[in-house]
């Protein structure tokens, strides 16, 4: 199995052989905004041939929800279709029906499948060009770099992080969106050829199916603990302030469909917990809270702080989240030297396998699975027993087959003997 050679175009923007693609070959199609146009688009897509390129634009950083505000599709014989799911009532099942049995090509599919499912679109078959690129071992797997490297075409940049909930959508945004699916099927064919050359097509098919069938992630336990800067807050009482402010902000953001950070930045929540304002006026005198928008919400934020301060100690949050799995790896040497030795051996073996296959370690087997197996080895430490343990933790068959022998060997690793204290005699020296 050959690893992919390094990207020949380290700086493709300086490569004269790369062509800029500024507009779609067939122009930007009219935006589909009603039922009749949606049905006509579905009919065209159903009559097309081959895979269909699919993409979706959300308004991350602007909206609380992760809904799709634009869906782009392109299929041979049908051309490009741009759909406004909001104007179409949030129901695009007619497109789903038109594409039954058709392979969908997406880039970083796990980012878009949930919002597509929300409007009634679920693929029967999937090809993920980003994930495939990781398996092949391309040094850069973004849509732009892959298109430049494999097709010699540079796509338009600049609107991926835009507020796609804006209406009307600017013409230049629609051009950008159409270009995202313009060459996606051609890109799929190039990546698929490299997968086949490296003997990784079977790996990719298992990965694609795992992404397609992945259930929604479970709700986070104590999601407020993801507040940026929380590590600065040590006291449980102050952590209670963070929790109350976070939950109050989250409820308001959800009701208004506004990204929480646009209502109140994480930094302001942490600042309020650390400064411990004694009165409402002290709060509104603080940076961020003194702004006009924050003054309108000052009563809400102050009420959250007062609720936190009214809690008994028993209701304060713990200083750290309850552990889910092994401790951080940097603590293993102190807590369990044998486990640390197993993990070091596993990492070394997987690094060698990654070098040999050209696939990143985290795609060969996720680091969390490696840590769990090394911290609490299965009762059966044979390659078969380790493979079964990996499968139970969610590894795909190809991953278990490759990683299990390496991990089984690593589970036999022993910690190095401690160095003798300075001046101490070794047994041989003492007996001589």
Coordinates of C-alpha atoms in Angstrom, one line a residue:
X1 CA 0.0 0.0 0.0
X2 CA 1.7 3.2 -1.1
X3 CA 1.4 6.5 0.8
X4 CA 0.3 9.5 -1.2
X5 CA 3.2 11.7 -2.3
X6 CA 3.4 15.2 -0.8
X7 CA 1.4 17.9 -2.5
X8 CA 3.4 19.2 -5.4
X9 CA 1.7 22.6 -5.1
X10 CA 2.6 23.7 -1.6
X11 CA 1.5 27.2 -2.6
X12 CA -1.0 26.6 -5.4
X13 CA -1.9 30.3 -5.5
X14 CA 1.6 30.9 -7.1
X15 CA 1.2 28.0 -9.5
X16 CA 0.6 29.3 -13.1
X17 CA -1.0 26.0 -14.0
X18 CA -3.9 26.5 -11.6
X19 CA -6.9 28.1 -13.3
X20 CA -9.3 30.4 -11.4
X21 CA -12.9 29.4 -11.6
X22 CA -14.9 32.6 -11.0
X23 CA -18.3 31.6 -12.4
X24 CA -20.1 28.3 -13.0
X25 CA -19.8 27.1 -16.6
X26 CA -23.6 27.2 -17.1
X27 CA -24.0 30.4 -15.1
X28 CA -25.7 30.8 -11.7
X29 CA -29.2 29.2 -11.8
X30 CA -32.2 31.1 -10.5
X31 CA -32.9 30.4 -6.8
X32 CA -35.7 27.9 -6.2
X33 CA -38.2 29.6 -3.8
X34 CA -41.6 27.9 -4.4
X35 CA -43.3 24.6 -4.8
X36 CA -43.6 24.6 -8.5
X37 CA -39.9 25.4 -9.1
X38 CA -39.0 22.8 -6.5
X39 CA -41.0 20.1 -8.3
X40 CA -39.4 21.1 -11.7
X41 CA -35.9 20.9 -10.1
X42 CA -36.7 17.5 -8.7
X43 CA -37.8 16.2 -12.1
X44 CA -34.6 17.4 -13.7
X45 CA -32.4 15.9 -11.0
X46 CA -34.3 12.5 -11.3
X47 CA -33.6 12.5 -15.0
X48 CA -29.9 13.2 -14.6
X49 CA -27.2 10.5 -14.5
X50 CA -24.5 9.5 -12.1
X51 CA -23.8 10.8 -8.6
X52 CA -25.2 14.0 -7.3
X53 CA -23.1 16.7 -5.7
X54 CA -24.8 18.1 -2.6
X55 CA -23.9 21.0 -0.2
X56 CA -25.7 23.1 2.3
X57 CA -25.0 26.5 3.9
X58 CA -25.9 27.3 7.5
X59 CA -25.5 30.4 9.6
X60 CA -23.1 29.2 12.2
X61 CA -22.0 32.1 14.5
X62 CA -25.2 34.0 13.7
X63 CA -28.1 31.6 14.5
X64 CA -28.7 29.3 17.4
X65 CA -30.1 26.6 15.1
X66 CA -28.0 24.6 12.7
X67 CA -30.7 24.6 9.9
X68 CA -29.8 24.8 6.2
X69 CA -30.5 28.2 4.7
X70 CA -29.4 27.1 1.2
X71 CA -29.1 23.7 -0.4
X72 CA -27.0 23.2 -3.6
X73 CA -27.1 20.2 -5.9
X74 CA -25.6 19.3 -9.2
X75 CA -25.9 16.2 -11.4
X76 CA -24.9 15.3 -14.9
X77 CA -27.7 16.1 -17.3
X78 CA -29.6 18.2 -14.7
X79 CA -27.1 21.1 -14.1
X80 CA -26.9 23.0 -10.8
X81 CA -29.9 23.6 -8.5
X82 CA -29.9 26.2 -5.7
X83 CA -32.8 25.8 -3.3
X84 CA -33.9 28.2 -0.5
X85 CA -35.4 25.7 2.0
X86 CA -36.8 28.5 4.1
X87 CA -38.9 29.9 1.3
X88 CA -39.9 26.4 0.4
X89 CA -41.4 25.8 3.8
X90 CA -38.5 23.8 5.2
X91 CA -39.6 20.6 3.3
X92 CA -37.4 19.3 0.5
X93 CA -38.6 15.7 0.5
X94 CA -39.5 16.0 -3.1
X95 CA -35.8 16.2 -3.8
X96 CA -35.1 13.3 -1.5
X97 CA -37.6 11.1 -3.5
X98 CA -36.0 12.2 -6.8
X99 CA -32.6 11.0 -5.6
X100 CA -33.5 7.6 -4.1
X101 CA -30.7 5.1 -4.9
X102 CA -28.3 7.8 -6.1
X103 CA -24.9 8.3 -4.6
X104 CA -24.6 11.7 -2.9
X105 CA -21.2 13.4 -3.0
X106 CA -20.5 15.8 -0.1
X107 CA -17.4 17.4 1.3
X108 CA -17.1 16.9 5.1
X109 CA -20.5 15.2 5.1
X110 CA -20.9 15.0 8.8
X111 CA -21.3 18.8 8.9
X112 CA -24.2 18.9 6.6
X113 CA -26.2 15.6 7.0
X114 CA -28.1 16.7 10.1
X115 CA -29.4 20.0 8.5
X116 CA -30.2 18.1 5.3
X117 CA -32.2 15.5 7.3
X118 CA -34.1 18.3 9.0
X119 CA -35.5 19.3 5.6
X120 CA -36.2 15.7 4.6
X121 CA -33.1 14.8 2.7
X122 CA -31.2 11.6 3.6
X123 CA -28.8 9.8 1.2
X124 CA -29.0 6.1 0.4
X125 CA -25.4 6.1 -0.5
X126 CA -22.6 8.5 0.3
X127 CA -19.1 9.6 -0.9
X128 CA -17.3 12.1 1.3
X129 CA -14.4 13.7 -0.5
X130 CA -12.9 15.3 2.6
X131 CA -12.9 12.0 4.5
X132 CA -11.6 10.1 1.5
X133 CA -8.8 12.7 1.2
X134 CA -7.8 11.9 4.7
X135 CA -7.6 8.2 4.1
X136 CA -5.5 8.8 0.9
X137 CA -3.2 11.0 2.9
X138 CA -3.4 14.3 1.1
X139 CA -1.6 17.0 3.1
X140 CA -4.6 19.4 2.8
X141 CA -8.1 18.2 2.5
X142 CA -10.2 21.4 2.4
X143 CA -12.4 21.6 -0.7
X144 CA -10.3 24.4 -2.2
X145 CA -6.9 22.8 -1.8
X146 CA -8.1 19.4 -3.0
X147 CA -9.7 21.0 -6.1
X148 CA -6.5 22.9 -6.8
X149 CA -4.3 19.8 -6.3
X150 CA -6.3 17.2 -8.2
X151 CA -8.1 19.3 -10.8
X152 CA -5.9 22.3 -11.2
X153 CA -8.8 24.7 -10.5
X154 CA -8.9 27.4 -7.8
X155 CA -12.4 28.0 -6.4
X156 CA -13.8 31.4 -5.3
X157 CA -13.3 32.0 -1.6
X158 CA -14.8 34.3 1.0
X159 CA -18.4 33.5 1.9
X160 CA -18.3 30.2 3.8
X161 CA -18.7 31.9 7.2
X162 CA -21.3 34.4 6.0
X163 CA -24.8 34.9 7.6
X164 CA -26.7 32.7 5.1
X165 CA -30.0 33.5 7.0
X166 CA -29.8 36.9 5.3
X167 CA -32.5 37.7 2.8
X168 CA -32.2 38.4 -0.1
X169 CA -29.0 36.4 -0.6
X170 CA -26.4 38.5 -2.5
X171 CA -25.6 37.5 -6.0
X172 CA -22.0 36.9 -5.2
X173 CA -22.9 34.5 -2.4
X174 CA -25.0 32.5 -4.8
X175 CA -22.1 32.3 -7.3
X176 CA -19.9 31.1 -4.5
X177 CA -22.5 28.5 -3.5
X178 CA -22.9 27.2 -7.0
X179 CA -19.1 26.8 -7.4
X180 CA -19.0 24.6 -4.3
X181 CA -20.8 21.8 -6.2
X182 CA -19.5 22.7 -9.7
X183 CA -16.6 20.2 -9.7
X184 CA -17.5 18.0 -6.7
X185 CA -18.3 14.9 -8.8
X186 CA -15.1 15.3 -10.8
X187 CA -13.2 15.6 -7.6
X188 CA -14.9 12.5 -6.3
X189 CA -13.7 10.5 -9.3
X190 CA -10.1 11.7 -8.8
X191 CA -10.0 10.8 -5.1
X192 CA -11.7 7.5 -5.7
X193 CA -9.0 6.6 -8.2
X194 CA -6.3 7.3 -5.6
X195 CA -8.3 5.2 -3.0
X196 CA -8.3 2.3 -5.4
X197 CA -4.7 2.7 -6.3
X198 CA -3.8 2.5 -2.6
X199 CA -6.1 -0.4 -1.8
X200 CA -8.3 1.7 0.5
X201 CA -11.6 1.7 -1.3
X202 CA -13.0 -0.8 1.2
X203 CA -11.8 1.4 4.1
X204 CA -13.6 4.4 2.5
X205 CA -16.9 2.5 2.0
X206 CA -17.0 1.5 5.6
X207 CA -16.2 5.1 6.7
X208 CA -18.8 6.6 4.5
X209 CA -21.5 4.2 5.7
X210 CA -20.6 4.9 9.3
X211 CA -21.0 8.7 8.7
X212 CA -24.3 8.1 6.8
X213 CA -25.8 6.0 9.6
X214 CA -24.4 7.9 12.5
X215 CA -27.1 8.8 15.1
X216 CA -27.4 12.3 16.4
X217 CA -24.8 13.0 19.2
X218 CA -26.3 12.7 22.7
X219 CA -26.9 15.9 24.6
X220 CA -23.8 17.1 26.3
X221 CA -23.6 16.7 30.1
X222 CA -23.1 20.1 31.6
X223 CA -22.6 21.9 28.3
X224 CA -21.9 25.1 30.2
X225 CA -18.5 23.7 31.0
X226 CA -17.4 24.4 27.4
X227 CA -17.5 28.1 28.2
X228 CA -14.2 29.6 26.7
X229 CA -11.9 30.7 29.5
X230 CA -13.6 28.6 32.2
X231 CA -10.2 27.3 33.4
X232 CA -9.7 30.7 35.1
X233 CA -12.7 30.1 37.4
X234 CA -11.7 28.0 40.4
X235 CA -14.3 28.5 43.1
X236 CA -17.5 26.4 43.0
X237 CA -19.5 29.5 43.9
X238 CA -18.1 31.4 40.9
X239 CA -18.7 28.3 38.7
X240 CA -22.3 28.5 39.8
X241 CA -22.4 32.1 38.4
X242 CA -21.0 30.8 35.1
X243 CA -23.5 28.1 34.9
X244 CA -26.5 30.3 35.6
X245 CA -25.4 33.0 33.2
X246 CA -24.7 30.4 30.5
X247 CA -28.1 28.7 30.9
X248 CA -29.9 32.0 30.9
X249 CA -28.1 33.1 27.8
X250 CA -28.8 29.7 26.1
X251 CA -32.5 29.8 26.8
X252 CA -32.7 33.3 25.3
X253 CA -30.6 32.4 22.3
X254 CA -32.7 29.4 21.6
X255 CA -36.0 31.4 21.8
X256 CA -34.6 34.1 19.5
X257 CA -32.6 31.8 17.2
X258 CA -29.5 33.9 17.8
X259 CA -26.0 32.5 18.3
X260 CA -25.4 32.7 22.1
X261 CA -22.1 34.5 21.7
X262 CA -23.8 37.3 19.9
X263 CA -26.0 37.9 23.0
X264 CA -23.2 37.7 25.5
X265 CA -19.6 36.6 24.9
X266 CA -18.1 33.8 26.9
X267 CA -15.4 36.2 28.1
X268 CA -18.1 38.5 29.7
X269 CA -19.6 35.5 31.5
X270 CA -16.2 34.5 32.9
X271 CA -15.4 38.1 33.8
X272 CA -18.7 38.5 35.8
X273 CA -17.9 35.3 37.7
X274 CA -14.4 36.4 38.6
X275 CA -15.1 40.1 39.4
X276 CA -18.1 39.2 41.7
X277 CA -20.1 42.5 41.2
X278 CA -21.9 43.4 44.4
X279 CA -24.8 45.2 42.7
X280 CA -26.5 45.5 39.4
X281 CA -24.9 48.8 38.8
X282 CA -21.5 47.2 39.3
X283 CA -22.4 44.7 36.6
X284 CA -23.4 47.2 34.0
X285 CA -20.3 49.2 34.7
X286 CA -18.1 46.3 33.5
X287 CA -16.8 46.0 30.0
X288 CA -19.3 44.5 27.5
X289 CA -22.1 44.8 30.1
X290 CA -22.1 48.6 29.7
X291 CA -23.0 48.3 26.0
X292 CA -26.4 49.4 24.9
X293 CA -27.6 45.9 24.0
X294 CA -26.4 44.5 27.3
X295 CA -28.0 47.3 29.4
X296 CA -31.4 46.2 27.9
X297 CA -30.6 42.6 29.2
X298 CA -29.0 43.7 32.5
X299 CA -31.9 42.6 34.6
X300 CA -31.8 39.1 33.1
X301 CA -28.0 38.7 33.7
X302 CA -28.3 40.1 37.2
X303 CA -31.1 37.8 38.0
X304 CA -28.9 34.8 36.9
X305 CA -26.1 36.0 39.2
X306 CA -28.4 36.4 42.1
X307 CA -29.8 32.9 41.5
X308 CA -26.3 31.5 41.6
X309 CA -25.5 33.3 44.8
X310 CA -28.7 32.0 46.4
X311 CA -27.7 28.4 45.9
X312 CA -26.6 26.3 48.9
X313 CA -23.2 24.7 48.8
X314 CA -24.7 21.4 48.0
X315 CA -26.1 22.8 44.7
X316 CA -22.9 24.3 43.6
X317 CA -21.3 22.6 40.6
X318 CA -18.2 20.4 41.1
X319 CA -14.9 22.1 40.4
X320 CA -14.3 19.6 37.5
X321 CA -16.6 17.7 35.2
X322 CA -17.2 14.1 36.1
X323 CA -14.7 11.9 34.2
X324 CA -15.9 10.1 31.1
X325 CA -13.2 7.6 30.4
X326 CA -9.5 7.5 31.2
X327 CA -7.8 10.5 32.8
X328 CA -5.7 12.8 30.6
X329 CA -2.8 11.0 29.2
X330 CA -0.2 13.3 30.7
X331 CA -1.2 12.0 34.2
X332 CA -0.9 8.3 33.4
X333 CA 2.8 8.0 34.4
X334 CA 1.8 9.0 38.0
X335 CA -1.5 7.2 38.2
X336 CA -0.7 3.9 36.4
X337 CA 2.9 3.5 35.0
X338 CA 1.9 0.3 33.3
X339 CA -0.9 1.9 31.4
X340 CA 1.4 4.8 30.4
X341 CA 3.9 2.2 29.0
X342 CA 1.1 0.5 27.0
X343 CA -0.1 3.9 25.6
X344 CA 3.5 4.9 24.6
X345 CA 4.0 1.5 22.8
X346 CA 0.6 1.8 21.1
X347 CA 1.3 5.4 19.9
X348 CA 4.7 4.3 18.5
X349 CA 3.2 1.4 16.6
X350 CA 0.3 3.4 15.2
X351 CA 2.7 6.2 14.1
X352 CA 4.7 3.6 12.2
X353 CA 1.5 2.3 10.6
X354 CA 0.4 5.8 9.7
X355 CA 3.8 6.4 8.0
X356 CA 3.5 3.2 6.1
X357 CA -0.1 3.7 4.9
X358 CA 0.0 7.5 4.5
X359 CA -3.2 7.8 6.5
X360 CA -3.3 10.0 9.6
X361 CA -3.3 8.1 13.0
X362 CA -6.6 9.6 14.0
X363 CA -8.2 8.1 11.0
X364 CA -6.6 4.7 11.5
X365 CA -8.2 4.5 14.9
X366 CA -9.5 7.3 17.0
X367 CA -7.2 8.4 19.9
X368 CA -10.0 8.0 22.4
X369 CA -10.4 4.3 21.6
X370 CA -6.6 3.8 21.9
X371 CA -6.6 5.4 25.4
X372 CA -9.6 3.4 26.6
X373 CA -8.1 0.0 25.5
X374 CA -4.7 0.9 27.0
X375 CA -6.1 2.1 30.3
X376 CA -8.5 -0.8 30.7
X377 CA -7.2 -3.7 28.5
X378 CA -9.7 -6.4 27.5
X379 CA -9.7 -9.6 29.4
X380 CA -8.6 -11.3 26.1
X381 CA -5.4 -9.5 25.1
X382 CA -5.0 -11.5 21.9
X383 CA -5.3 -9.6 18.5
X384 CA -8.8 -11.2 18.2
X385 CA -9.8 -10.0 21.7
X386 CA -8.5 -6.5 21.1
X387 CA -10.3 -6.4 17.8
X388 CA -13.5 -7.3 19.5
X389 CA -12.9 -4.6 22.1
X390 CA -12.3 -2.0 19.4
X391 CA -15.5 -3.0 17.6
X392 CA -17.5 -2.7 20.8
X393 CA -16.2 0.8 21.2
X394 CA -17.2 1.7 17.6
X395 CA -14.2 1.0 15.4
X396 CA -14.9 0.0 11.9
X397 CA -13.9 -3.6 10.8
X398 CA -11.0 -2.3 8.7
X399 CA -9.7 -0.2 11.7
X400 CA -9.9 -3.2 14.1
X401 CA -8.2 -5.5 11.6
X402 CA -5.2 -3.1 11.2
X403 CA -4.9 -1.7 14.7
X404 CA -5.6 -4.8 16.8
X405 CA -2.3 -6.6 16.3
X406 CA -0.4 -3.5 17.1
X407 CA -2.4 -2.8 20.2
X408 CA -2.2 -6.4 21.3
X409 CA 1.6 -6.1 21.3
X410 CA 1.4 -2.8 23.1
X411 CA -0.6 -4.3 25.9
X412 CA 2.4 -6.4 26.8
X413 CA 4.7 -3.3 27.2
X414 CA 6.2 -2.9 30.7
X415 CA 7.2 0.4 32.4
X416 CA 10.9 1.1 32.5
X417 CA 12.5 0.1 35.8
X418 CA 13.2 3.2 38.0
X419 CA 16.7 4.5 37.9
X420 CA 18.7 3.7 41.1
X421 CA 19.0 6.5 43.5
X422 CA 22.3 8.4 43.4
X423 CA 24.9 6.6 45.4
X424 CA 22.9 3.4 45.7
X425 CA 24.7 0.2 44.7
X426 CA 23.2 -2.2 42.2
X427 CA 22.7 -5.8 43.4
X428 CA 25.8 -6.9 41.4
X429 CA 28.0 -4.2 42.8
X430 CA 26.8 -4.9 46.4
X431 CA 27.8 -8.6 46.0
X432 CA 31.2 -8.0 44.4

